[in-house]
PDB file of C-alpha atoms in Angstrom:
ATOM      1  CA  MET A 464     -38.955  55.828-243.168  1.00  0.00           C
ATOM      2  CA  LYS A 465     -36.782  52.810-242.346  1.00  0.00           C
ATOM      3  CA  SER A 466     -37.963  49.422-243.613  1.00  0.00           C
ATOM      4  CA  PHE A 467     -39.037  47.346-240.620  1.00  0.00           C
ATOM      5  CA  ALA A 468     -40.469  43.974-239.625  1.00  0.00           C
ATOM      6  CA  PHE A 469     -42.592  43.132-236.601  1.00  0.00           C
ATOM      7  CA  VAL A 470     -41.634  39.936-234.760  1.00  0.00           C
ATOM      8  CA  PHE A 471     -43.729  38.313-232.033  1.00  0.00           C
ATOM      9  CA  PRO A 472     -42.298  36.447-229.010  1.00  0.00           C
ATOM     10  CA  GLY A 473     -43.289  32.990-227.816  1.00  0.00           C
ATOM     11  CA  GLN A 474     -43.277  31.152-224.491  1.00  0.00           C
ATOM     12  CA  GLY A 475     -40.912  32.419-221.837  1.00  0.00           C
ATOM     13  CA  SER A 476     -41.682  36.139-222.107  1.00  0.00           C
ATOM     14  CA  GLN A 477     -44.943  35.972-220.119  1.00  0.00           C
ATOM     15  CA  ALA A 478     -45.234  37.851-216.824  1.00  0.00           C
ATOM     16  CA  VAL A 479     -48.055  38.645-214.422  1.00  0.00           C
ATOM     17  CA  GLY A 480     -49.362  42.133-215.202  1.00  0.00           C
ATOM     18  CA  MET A 481     -47.654  42.271-218.600  1.00  0.00           C
ATOM     19  CA  LEU A 482     -50.468  44.379-220.088  1.00  0.00           C
ATOM     20  CA  ASP A 483     -51.021  46.669-217.090  1.00  0.00           C
ATOM     21  CA  ALA A 484     -48.939  49.537-218.504  1.00  0.00           C
ATOM     22  CA  TRP A 485     -51.463  49.950-221.337  1.00  0.00           C
ATOM     23  CA  GLY A 486     -54.080  50.997-218.757  1.00  0.00           C
ATOM     24  CA  ASP A 487     -57.536  51.065-220.306  1.00  0.00           C
ATOM     25  CA  HIS A 488     -56.311  51.488-223.894  1.00  0.00           C
ATOM     26  CA  PRO A 489     -59.364  50.674-226.055  1.00  0.00           C
ATOM     27  CA  ALA A 490     -57.447  48.402-228.472  1.00  0.00           C
ATOM     28  CA  VAL A 491     -56.004  46.342-225.611  1.00  0.00           C
ATOM     29  CA  ALA A 492     -59.333  46.160-223.773  1.00  0.00           C
ATOM     30  CA  GLU A 493     -61.100  44.981-226.930  1.00  0.00           C
ATOM     31  CA  THR A 494     -58.420  42.338-227.542  1.00  0.00           C
ATOM     32  CA  LEU A 495     -58.885  40.982-224.026  1.00  0.00           C
ATOM     33  CA  ARG A 496     -62.674  40.895-224.475  1.00  0.00           C
ATOM     34  CA  GLU A 497     -62.385  39.011-227.767  1.00  0.00           C
ATOM     35  CA  ALA A 498     -59.987  36.458-226.321  1.00  0.00           C
ATOM     36  CA  SER A 499     -62.115  35.968-223.204  1.00  0.00           C
ATOM     37  CA  ASP A 500     -65.167  35.303-225.370  1.00  0.00           C
ATOM     38  CA  ALA A 501     -63.247  32.886-227.591  1.00  0.00           C
ATOM     39  CA  LEU A 502     -61.832  30.923-224.654  1.00  0.00           C
ATOM     40  CA  ASP A 503     -64.860  31.317-222.358  1.00  0.00           C
ATOM     41  CA  GLU A 504     -62.735  32.567-219.463  1.00  0.00           C
ATOM     42  CA  ASP A 505     -61.522  35.881-218.049  1.00  0.00           C
ATOM     43  CA  VAL A 506     -58.189  36.278-219.843  1.00  0.00           C
ATOM     44  CA  ALA A 507     -57.699  39.836-218.545  1.00  0.00           C
ATOM     45  CA  ARG A 508     -57.892  38.608-214.962  1.00  0.00           C
ATOM     46  CA  LEU A 509     -55.484  35.738-215.626  1.00  0.00           C
ATOM     47  CA  ILE A 510     -52.905  38.123-217.107  1.00  0.00           C
ATOM     48  CA  HIS A 511     -53.391  40.810-214.465  1.00  0.00           C
ATOM     49  CA  GLU A 512     -53.505  38.588-211.365  1.00  0.00           C
ATOM     50  CA  GLY A 513     -51.742  35.377-212.385  1.00  0.00           C
ATOM     51  CA  PRO A 514     -50.488  33.758-210.281  1.00  0.00           C
ATOM     52  CA  LYS A 515     -47.136  33.222-211.986  1.00  0.00           C
ATOM     53  CA  GLU A 516     -47.561  29.445-211.740  1.00  0.00           C
ATOM     54  CA  ALA A 517     -50.857  29.640-213.633  1.00  0.00           C
ATOM     55  CA  LEU A 518     -49.321  31.726-216.423  1.00  0.00           C
ATOM     56  CA  ALA A 519     -46.446  29.227-216.663  1.00  0.00           C
ATOM     57  CA  LEU A 520     -48.806  26.341-217.491  1.00  0.00           C
ATOM     58  CA  THR A 521     -48.407  25.687-221.206  1.00  0.00           C
ATOM     59  CA  THR A 522     -52.161  25.604-221.739  1.00  0.00           C
ATOM     60  CA  ASN A 523     -52.327  29.161-220.369  1.00  0.00           C
ATOM     61  CA  THR A 524     -48.969  30.491-221.593  1.00  0.00           C
ATOM     62  CA  GLN A 525     -49.702  29.942-225.251  1.00  0.00           C
ATOM     63  CA  PRO A 526     -53.066  31.796-225.305  1.00  0.00           C
ATOM     64  CA  VAL A 527     -51.889  34.689-223.100  1.00  0.00           C
ATOM     65  CA  MET A 528     -48.758  35.279-225.178  1.00  0.00           C
ATOM     66  CA  LEU A 529     -50.897  35.293-228.320  1.00  0.00           C
ATOM     67  CA  VAL A 530     -53.209  37.851-226.711  1.00  0.00           C
ATOM     68  CA  ALA A 531     -50.354  40.039-225.454  1.00  0.00           C
ATOM     69  CA  GLY A 532     -48.751  40.179-228.894  1.00  0.00           C
ATOM     70  CA  VAL A 533     -52.021  40.966-230.674  1.00  0.00           C
ATOM     71  CA  ALA A 534     -52.904  43.623-228.065  1.00  0.00           C
ATOM     72  CA  ALA A 535     -49.588  45.437-228.620  1.00  0.00           C
ATOM     73  CA  TRP A 536     -50.048  45.164-232.398  1.00  0.00           C
ATOM     74  CA  ARG A 537     -53.537  46.658-232.286  1.00  0.00           C
ATOM     75  CA  ALA A 538     -52.398  49.447-229.965  1.00  0.00           C
ATOM     76  CA  TRP A 539     -49.604  50.239-232.443  1.00  0.00           C
ATOM     77  CA  LEU A 540     -52.086  50.552-235.303  1.00  0.00           C
ATOM     78  CA  ALA A 541     -54.599  52.493-233.197  1.00  0.00           C
ATOM     79  CA  GLU A 542     -51.929  55.093-232.407  1.00  0.00           C
ATOM     80  CA  GLY A 543     -51.139  55.647-236.066  1.00  0.00           C
ATOM     81  CA  GLY A 544     -48.276  53.192-236.458  1.00  0.00           C
ATOM     82  CA  SER A 545     -47.516  52.088-240.019  1.00  0.00           C
ATOM     83  CA  LYS A 546     -47.742  48.479-241.156  1.00  0.00           C
ATOM     84  CA  PRO A 547     -44.391  46.668-241.397  1.00  0.00           C
ATOM     85  CA  ALA A 548     -42.856  45.232-244.552  1.00  0.00           C
ATOM     86  CA  LEU A 549     -43.053  41.724-243.057  1.00  0.00           C
ATOM     87  CA  VAL A 550     -44.096  39.910-239.889  1.00  0.00           C
ATOM     88  CA  ALA A 551     -42.696  36.788-238.223  1.00  0.00           C
ATOM     89  CA  GLY A 552     -42.942  35.011-234.896  1.00  0.00           C
ATOM     90  CA  HIS A 553     -40.684  32.887-232.705  1.00  0.00           C
ATOM     91  CA  SER A 554     -42.349  29.490-232.248  1.00  0.00           C
ATOM     92  CA  LEU A 555     -45.796  30.226-230.772  1.00  0.00           C
ATOM     93  CA  GLY A 556     -45.314  33.875-231.805  1.00  0.00           C
ATOM     94  CA  GLU A 557     -46.012  32.827-235.377  1.00  0.00           C
ATOM     95  CA  TYR A 558     -49.709  32.638-234.462  1.00  0.00           C
ATOM     96  CA  SER A 559     -49.650  36.288-233.325  1.00  0.00           C
ATOM     97  CA  ALA A 560     -47.981  37.106-236.646  1.00  0.00           C
ATOM     98  CA  LEU A 561     -50.757  35.255-238.503  1.00  0.00           C
ATOM     99  CA  VAL A 562     -53.363  37.390-236.738  1.00  0.00           C
ATOM    100  CA  ALA A 563     -51.406  40.568-237.505  1.00  0.00           C
ATOM    101  CA  SER A 564     -51.171  39.600-241.168  1.00  0.00           C
ATOM    102  CA  GLY A 565     -54.915  38.875-241.349  1.00  0.00           C
ATOM    103  CA  VAL A 566     -54.587  35.130-242.011  1.00  0.00           C
ATOM    104  CA  LEU A 567     -56.433  34.260-238.784  1.00  0.00           C
ATOM    105  CA  THR A 568     -58.782  36.211-236.552  1.00  0.00           C
ATOM    106  CA  LEU A 569     -58.060  36.353-232.833  1.00  0.00           C
ATOM    107  CA  ALA A 570     -61.289  34.412-232.261  1.00  0.00           C
ATOM    108  CA  GLN A 571     -59.856  31.609-234.419  1.00  0.00           C
ATOM    109  CA  ALA A 572     -56.306  31.752-233.083  1.00  0.00           C
ATOM    110  CA  ALA A 573     -57.001  31.761-229.315  1.00  0.00           C
ATOM    111  CA  PRO A 574     -58.728  28.350-229.111  1.00  0.00           C
ATOM    112  CA  LEU A 575     -56.302  27.010-231.717  1.00  0.00           C
ATOM    113  CA  VAL A 576     -53.201  27.782-229.643  1.00  0.00           C
ATOM    114  CA  ARG A 577     -54.879  26.365-226.528  1.00  0.00           C
ATOM    115  CA  PHE A 578     -55.528  23.154-228.476  1.00  0.00           C
ATOM    116  CA  ARG A 579     -51.876  23.199-229.622  1.00  0.00           C
ATOM    117  CA  ALA A 580     -50.711  23.556-226.023  1.00  0.00           C
ATOM    118  CA  GLN A 581     -52.937  20.724-224.805  1.00  0.00           C
ATOM    119  CA  ALA A 582     -51.780  18.435-227.621  1.00  0.00           C
ATOM    120  CA  MET A 583     -48.128  19.186-226.830  1.00  0.00           C
ATOM    121  CA  GLN A 584     -48.572  18.436-223.132  1.00  0.00           C
ATOM    122  CA  GLN A 585     -50.441  15.207-223.862  1.00  0.00           C
ATOM    123  CA  ALA A 586     -47.746  14.048-226.302  1.00  0.00           C
ATOM    124  CA  VAL A 587     -45.117  13.831-223.557  1.00  0.00           C
ATOM    125  CA  PRO A 588     -46.126  13.583-219.874  1.00  0.00           C
ATOM    126  CA  VAL A 589     -44.675  16.126-217.444  1.00  0.00           C
ATOM    127  CA  GLY A 590     -41.252  14.984-216.244  1.00  0.00           C
ATOM    128  CA  VAL A 591     -40.543  12.692-219.193  1.00  0.00           C
ATOM    129  CA  GLY A 592     -39.196  15.398-221.500  1.00  0.00           C
ATOM    130  CA  ALA A 593     -36.856  18.339-220.954  1.00  0.00           C
ATOM    131  CA  MET A 594     -35.222  21.326-222.617  1.00  0.00           C
ATOM    132  CA  ALA A 595     -31.960  23.195-221.988  1.00  0.00           C
ATOM    133  CA  ALA A 596     -30.263  26.296-223.360  1.00  0.00           C
ATOM    134  CA  VAL A 597     -26.686  25.771-224.537  1.00  0.00           C
ATOM    135  CA  LEU A 598     -24.628  28.956-224.464  1.00  0.00           C
ATOM    136  CA  GLY A 599     -21.246  29.808-225.944  1.00  0.00           C
ATOM    137  CA  MET A 600     -21.088  27.034-228.530  1.00  0.00           C
ATOM    138  CA  ASP A 601     -21.552  27.011-232.293  1.00  0.00           C
ATOM    139  CA  ALA A 602     -24.866  25.480-233.369  1.00  0.00           C
ATOM    140  CA  GLU A 603     -23.230  22.837-235.577  1.00  0.00           C
ATOM    141  CA  LYS A 604     -21.223  21.578-232.595  1.00  0.00           C
ATOM    142  CA  VAL A 605     -24.402  21.433-230.523  1.00  0.00           C
ATOM    143  CA  LYS A 606     -26.137  19.387-233.239  1.00  0.00           C
ATOM    144  CA  ALA A 607     -23.171  17.013-233.462  1.00  0.00           C
ATOM    145  CA  GLY A 608     -23.062  16.598-229.673  1.00  0.00           C
ATOM    146  CA  CYS A 609     -26.788  15.803-229.554  1.00  0.00           C
ATOM    147  CA  ALA A 610     -26.409  13.219-232.309  1.00  0.00           C
ATOM    148  CA  GLU A 611     -23.518  11.624-230.416  1.00  0.00           C
ATOM    149  CA  VAL A 612     -25.534  11.405-227.188  1.00  0.00           C
ATOM    150  CA  THR A 613     -28.608   9.974-228.937  1.00  0.00           C
ATOM    151  CA  ALA A 614     -26.491   7.352-230.714  1.00  0.00           C
ATOM    152  CA  GLY A 615     -24.883   6.422-227.400  1.00  0.00           C
ATOM    153  CA  PHE A 616     -28.203   5.184-226.035  1.00  0.00           C
ATOM    154  CA  GLY A 617     -28.312   2.551-228.769  1.00  0.00           C
ATOM    155  CA  LEU A 618     -30.504   1.747-231.750  1.00  0.00           C
ATOM    156  CA  GLY A 619     -34.199   1.660-230.936  1.00  0.00           C
ATOM    157  CA  SER A 620     -33.825   3.514-227.633  1.00  0.00           C
ATOM    158  CA  ALA A 621     -36.564   5.948-226.646  1.00  0.00           C
ATOM    159  CA  GLU A 622     -33.904   8.356-225.379  1.00  0.00           C
ATOM    160  CA  VAL A 623     -33.352  11.213-227.816  1.00  0.00           C
ATOM    161  CA  VAL A 624     -31.993  14.768-227.734  1.00  0.00           C
ATOM    162  CA  GLU A 625     -32.048  17.300-230.581  1.00  0.00           C
ATOM    163  CA  ALA A 626     -31.173  20.929-231.277  1.00  0.00           C
ATOM    164  CA  VAL A 627     -34.561  22.642-231.594  1.00  0.00           C
ATOM    165  CA  ASN A 628     -34.227  26.433-231.269  1.00  0.00           C
ATOM    166  CA  PHE A 629     -31.452  28.228-233.117  1.00  0.00           C
ATOM    167  CA  ASN A 630     -31.820  31.519-231.261  1.00  0.00           C
ATOM    168  CA  ASP A 631     -28.569  33.306-232.019  1.00  0.00           C
ATOM    169  CA  PRO A 632     -25.110  32.274-233.243  1.00  0.00           C
ATOM    170  CA  MET A 633     -24.015  31.148-229.768  1.00  0.00           C
ATOM    171  CA  GLN A 634     -27.327  30.140-228.161  1.00  0.00           C
ATOM    172  CA  THR A 635     -29.066  26.913-229.116  1.00  0.00           C
ATOM    173  CA  VAL A 636     -31.871  25.206-227.214  1.00  0.00           C
ATOM    174  CA  ILE A 637     -31.932  21.406-227.055  1.00  0.00           C
ATOM    175  CA  ALA A 638     -34.904  19.175-226.251  1.00  0.00           C
ATOM    176  CA  GLY A 639     -35.836  15.531-225.904  1.00  0.00           C
ATOM    177  CA  SER A 640     -36.165  12.880-223.214  1.00  0.00           C
ATOM    178  CA  LYS A 641     -34.968  14.027-219.793  1.00  0.00           C
ATOM    179  CA  ALA A 642     -32.152  11.474-219.523  1.00  0.00           C
ATOM    180  CA  ALA A 643     -30.811  12.374-222.962  1.00  0.00           C
ATOM    181  CA  VAL A 644     -31.013  16.135-222.345  1.00  0.00           C
ATOM    182  CA  ASP A 645     -29.209  15.746-219.004  1.00  0.00           C
ATOM    183  CA  LYS A 646     -26.486  13.673-220.671  1.00  0.00           C
ATOM    184  CA  ALA A 647     -26.169  16.161-223.537  1.00  0.00           C
ATOM    185  CA  CYS A 648     -25.681  19.018-221.053  1.00  0.00           C
ATOM    186  CA  GLU A 649     -22.746  17.112-219.515  1.00  0.00           C
ATOM    187  CA  VAL A 650     -21.223  16.235-222.890  1.00  0.00           C
ATOM    188  CA  LEU A 651     -21.594  19.688-224.423  1.00  0.00           C
ATOM    189  CA  LYS A 652     -20.058  21.403-221.395  1.00  0.00           C
ATOM    190  CA  ALA A 653     -17.145  18.962-221.583  1.00  0.00           C
ATOM    191  CA  GLN A 654     -16.805  19.827-225.280  1.00  0.00           C
ATOM    192  CA  GLY A 655     -16.544  23.553-224.575  1.00  0.00           C
ATOM    193  CA  ALA A 656     -20.020  25.033-224.093  1.00  0.00           C
ATOM    194  CA  LYS A 657     -19.906  27.872-221.566  1.00  0.00           C
ATOM    195  CA  ARG A 658     -23.183  26.859-219.971  1.00  0.00           C
ATOM    196  CA  ALA A 659     -26.020  24.360-220.409  1.00  0.00           C
ATOM    197  CA  LEU A 660     -29.049  25.534-218.466  1.00  0.00           C
ATOM    198  CA  PRO A 661     -32.178  23.402-217.924  1.00  0.00           C
ATOM    199  CA  LEU A 662     -35.313  25.365-218.861  1.00  0.00           C
ATOM    200  CA  PRO A 663     -38.456  25.454-216.676  1.00  0.00           C
ATOM    201  CA  VAL A 664     -40.805  23.976-219.284  1.00  0.00           C
ATOM    202  CA  SER A 665     -43.271  21.113-219.136  1.00  0.00           C
ATOM    203  CA  ALA A 666     -42.591  19.454-222.509  1.00  0.00           C
ATOM    204  CA  PRO A 667     -39.765  19.044-225.070  1.00  0.00           C
ATOM    205  CA  PHE A 668     -41.144  21.571-227.571  1.00  0.00           C
ATOM    206  CA  HIS A 669     -40.112  21.395-231.238  1.00  0.00           C
ATOM    207  CA  SER A 670     -38.451  17.982-230.836  1.00  0.00           C
ATOM    208  CA  SER A 671     -39.461  14.826-232.703  1.00  0.00           C
ATOM    209  CA  LEU A 672     -41.237  13.704-229.504  1.00  0.00           C
ATOM    210  CA  MET A 673     -43.906  16.288-230.416  1.00  0.00           C
ATOM    211  CA  ARG A 674     -44.993  14.390-233.557  1.00  0.00           C
ATOM    212  CA  PRO A 675     -48.250  13.140-231.972  1.00  0.00           C
ATOM    213  CA  ALA A 676     -49.087  16.779-231.171  1.00  0.00           C
ATOM    214  CA  ALA A 677     -48.255  17.816-234.728  1.00  0.00           C
ATOM    215  CA  GLU A 678     -50.630  15.191-236.140  1.00  0.00           C
ATOM    216  CA  ALA A 679     -53.411  16.279-233.775  1.00  0.00           C
ATOM    217  CA  LEU A 680     -52.788  19.858-234.889  1.00  0.00           C
ATOM    218  CA  ARG A 681     -52.964  18.810-238.548  1.00  0.00           C
ATOM    219  CA  GLU A 682     -56.451  17.401-238.016  1.00  0.00           C
ATOM    220  CA  ARG A 683     -57.589  20.523-236.147  1.00  0.00           C
ATOM    221  CA  LEU A 684     -56.131  22.947-238.707  1.00  0.00           C
ATOM    222  CA  ALA A 685     -57.960  21.204-241.545  1.00  0.00           C
ATOM    223  CA  SER A 686     -61.210  22.705-240.247  1.00  0.00           C
ATOM    224  CA  VAL A 687     -59.865  26.262-239.821  1.00  0.00           C
ATOM    225  CA  SER A 688     -60.374  28.700-242.704  1.00  0.00           C
ATOM    226  CA  PHE A 689     -57.354  30.840-243.589  1.00  0.00           C
ATOM    227  CA  ALA A 690     -57.499  34.233-245.314  1.00  0.00           C
ATOM    228  CA  ALA A 691     -54.827  35.532-247.677  1.00  0.00           C
ATOM    229  CA  PRO A 692     -52.009  37.358-245.837  1.00  0.00           C
ATOM    230  CA  GLN A 693     -52.353  41.145-245.960  1.00  0.00           C
ATOM    231  CA  ILE A 694     -48.721  41.481-244.822  1.00  0.00           C
ATOM    232  CA  PRO A 695     -46.079  38.953-245.933  1.00  0.00           C
ATOM    233  CA  ILE A 696     -45.366  36.490-243.121  1.00  0.00           C
ATOM    234  CA  LEU A 697     -42.066  34.614-242.860  1.00  0.00           C
ATOM    235  CA  ASN A 698     -42.431  31.219-241.187  1.00  0.00           C
ATOM    236  CA  ASN A 699     -39.587  29.812-239.110  1.00  0.00           C
ATOM    237  CA  ILE A 700     -39.735  26.126-240.053  1.00  0.00           C
ATOM    238  CA  ASP A 701     -38.843  26.736-243.716  1.00  0.00           C
ATOM    239  CA  VAL A 702     -37.704  30.392-243.445  1.00  0.00           C
ATOM    240  CA  ALA A 703     -40.164  31.069-246.259  1.00  0.00           C
ATOM    241  CA  VAL A 704     -42.974  33.452-247.147  1.00  0.00           C
ATOM    242  CA  GLU A 705     -46.089  31.485-248.110  1.00  0.00           C
ATOM    243  CA  THR A 706     -49.423  32.745-249.427  1.00  0.00           C
ATOM    244  CA  ASP A 707     -51.228  29.452-250.079  1.00  0.00           C
ATOM    245  CA  ALA A 708     -53.473  28.414-247.166  1.00  0.00           C
ATOM    246  CA  ASP A 709     -52.559  24.722-247.369  1.00  0.00           C
ATOM    247  CA  ARG A 710     -48.843  25.507-247.318  1.00  0.00           C
ATOM    248  CA  ILE A 711     -49.293  27.821-244.315  1.00  0.00           C
ATOM    249  CA  ARG A 712     -51.221  25.064-242.495  1.00  0.00           C
ATOM    250  CA  ASP A 713     -48.554  22.478-243.300  1.00  0.00           C
ATOM    251  CA  ALA A 714     -45.786  24.746-242.019  1.00  0.00           C
ATOM    252  CA  LEU A 715     -47.663  25.202-238.716  1.00  0.00           C
ATOM    253  CA  VAL A 716     -48.009  21.426-238.364  1.00  0.00           C
ATOM    254  CA  ARG A 717     -44.318  20.762-239.020  1.00  0.00           C
ATOM    255  CA  GLN A 718     -43.290  23.672-236.782  1.00  0.00           C
ATOM    256  CA  ALA A 719     -44.781  21.918-233.725  1.00  0.00           C
ATOM    257  CA  ALA A 720     -42.261  19.064-234.013  1.00  0.00           C
ATOM    258  CA  GLY A 721     -39.488  20.845-235.914  1.00  0.00           C
ATOM    259  CA  PRO A 722     -36.775  23.376-235.104  1.00  0.00           C
ATOM    260  CA  VAL A 723     -37.221  27.129-234.807  1.00  0.00           C
ATOM    261  CA  ARG A 724     -34.709  28.507-237.317  1.00  0.00           C
ATOM    262  CA  TRP A 725     -34.569  31.990-235.834  1.00  0.00           C
ATOM    263  CA  VAL A 726     -31.046  32.943-236.879  1.00  0.00           C
ATOM    264  CA  GLU A 727     -31.915  32.198-240.501  1.00  0.00           C
ATOM    265  CA  SER A 728     -35.266  33.965-240.136  1.00  0.00           C
ATOM    266  CA  VAL A 729     -33.684  37.225-238.972  1.00  0.00           C
ATOM    267  CA  LEU A 730     -31.086  37.043-241.740  1.00  0.00           C
ATOM    268  CA  ALA A 731     -33.875  36.406-244.267  1.00  0.00           C
ATOM    269  CA  LEU A 732     -35.729  39.519-243.067  1.00  0.00           C
ATOM    270  CA  LYS A 733     -32.522  41.505-243.466  1.00  0.00           C
ATOM    271  CA  ALA A 734     -31.996  40.078-246.966  1.00  0.00           C
ATOM    272  CA  ARG A 735     -35.448  41.385-247.891  1.00  0.00           C
ATOM    273  CA  GLY A 736     -34.352  44.908-247.037  1.00  0.00           C
ATOM    274  CA  VAL A 737     -35.494  45.113-243.409  1.00  0.00           C
ATOM    275  CA  GLU A 738     -33.408  47.588-241.401  1.00  0.00           C
ATOM    276  CA  VAL A 739     -35.239  47.459-238.051  1.00  0.00           C
ATOM    277  CA  ILE A 740     -36.592  44.468-236.127  1.00  0.00           C
ATOM    278  CA  VAL A 741     -39.450  45.523-233.847  1.00  0.00           C
ATOM    279  CA  GLU A 742     -40.443  43.041-231.156  1.00  0.00           C
ATOM    280  CA  CYS A 743     -44.192  43.284-230.585  1.00  0.00           C
ATOM    281  CA  GLY A 744     -45.250  41.892-227.235  1.00  0.00           C
ATOM    282  CA  PRO A 745     -43.816  41.434-223.746  1.00  0.00           C
ATOM    283  CA  GLY A 746     -40.086  41.719-223.217  1.00  0.00           C
ATOM    284  CA  LYS A 747     -37.000  42.368-225.313  1.00  0.00           C
ATOM    285  CA  VAL A 748     -35.761  38.820-225.944  1.00  0.00           C
ATOM    286  CA  LEU A 749     -36.137  38.845-229.729  1.00  0.00           C
ATOM    287  CA  ALA A 750     -34.763  42.389-230.030  1.00  0.00           C
ATOM    288  CA  GLY A 751     -31.626  41.225-228.209  1.00  0.00           C
ATOM    289  CA  MET A 752     -31.321  38.146-230.410  1.00  0.00           C
ATOM    290  CA  ALA A 753     -31.622  40.274-233.561  1.00  0.00           C
ATOM    291  CA  LYS A 754     -28.661  42.414-232.512  1.00  0.00           C
ATOM    292  CA  ARG A 755     -26.549  39.339-231.767  1.00  0.00           C
ATOM    293  CA  ILE A 756     -27.508  37.732-235.067  1.00  0.00           C
ATOM    294  CA  SER A 757     -26.803  40.844-237.127  1.00  0.00           C
ATOM    295  CA  PRO A 758     -25.271  43.858-235.305  1.00  0.00           C
ATOM    296  CA  GLU A 759     -26.043  46.073-238.333  1.00  0.00           C
ATOM    297  CA  LEU A 760     -29.766  45.780-237.652  1.00  0.00           C
ATOM    298  CA  PHE A 761     -31.597  48.252-235.457  1.00  0.00           C
ATOM    299  CA  ALA A 762     -33.849  46.674-232.827  1.00  0.00           C
ATOM    300  CA  ALA A 763     -36.843  48.088-230.971  1.00  0.00           C
ATOM    301  CA  SER A 764     -39.751  46.901-228.838  1.00  0.00           C
ATOM    302  CA  VAL A 765     -43.451  47.617-228.454  1.00  0.00           C
ATOM    303  CA  TYR A 766     -44.778  46.377-225.125  1.00  0.00           C
ATOM    304  CA  ASP A 767     -46.205  49.517-223.463  1.00  0.00           C
ATOM    305  CA  PRO A 768     -47.126  53.110-224.428  1.00  0.00           C
ATOM    306  CA  ALA A 769     -43.587  54.390-223.854  1.00  0.00           C
ATOM    307  CA  THR A 770     -41.871  51.798-226.072  1.00  0.00           C
ATOM    308  CA  ARG A 771     -44.578  52.231-228.707  1.00  0.00           C
ATOM    309  CA  ALA A 772     -43.826  55.962-228.882  1.00  0.00           C
ATOM    310  CA  GLU A 773     -40.056  55.352-228.948  1.00  0.00           C
ATOM    311  CA  SER A 774     -40.388  52.826-231.785  1.00  0.00           C
ATOM    312  CA  GLN A 775     -42.611  55.146-233.838  1.00  0.00           C
ATOM    313  CA  GLN A 776     -40.063  57.923-233.414  1.00  0.00           C
ATOM    314  CA  LEU A 777     -37.184  55.632-234.406  1.00  0.00           C
ATOM    315  CA  LEU A 778     -38.983  54.421-237.503  1.00  0.00           C
ATOM    316  CA  GLY A 779     -40.624  57.658-238.528  1.00  0.00           C
ATOM    317  CA  ALA A 780     -43.696  55.447-238.674  1.00  0.00           C
TER     318      ALA A 780
END
């Protein structure tokens, strides 16, 4: 059997009806019941009916993506799928990975990610912050361009733009104040970026503007009990595998206002002997990134019964 890792997607992969293909699969139905109880709302209805605008609200997106990832994970196990060598998650997806590894229960994680979402939205009012995807430019050049733009606003200015998601070798997401992000898009395109696309998000996630949210999360996490990981989990703020509860908590706090080092994370999984990256949850975004980061890796997805069967066949798992 090939050595494989499960990776869980974050915001952006949500879609109305994203769990419909599972039908009445018992593992998925139970996951939806647990999450609905934990959040005191009908999560199944929200995912099935939307509307799209409701799913796109950060306070809804984060819990539903957690639920979708955990549902696919439980369906995988229920159908005889083997446990992976490691798990990881992109941004919010790290919470799904923590549930899969046994560090958190779904009942703990669902209200926690809703709190995280609320804290992030409160940290920067809608319209004040922004994010954009920069394509076709080396990450170091993107970082340098952001630093140049921030410096151009002058010392002590509230305008800031930073590289925050290192998604693949030629795709970096930037975030910060709207004026600084807009200026950075102009500058980076002039410096050779193929495209700089504004993202439809409501806050500048993973930027230093999220520090108030990170501190609120620190206080909340202090009261959450963590179990020892049953599967090694690689975090994306330090690109490290931690087993100590306090270190896992601290990484989650810093992750809220720090960059997602996804390129390094995928390479770290590969360095640990992983041959196949399996994206667990809606979409194929992370599977595509894995292939662009390291073409030698195999990539697969588990988001419905058909892809689950295909992935099990590929892995011999």
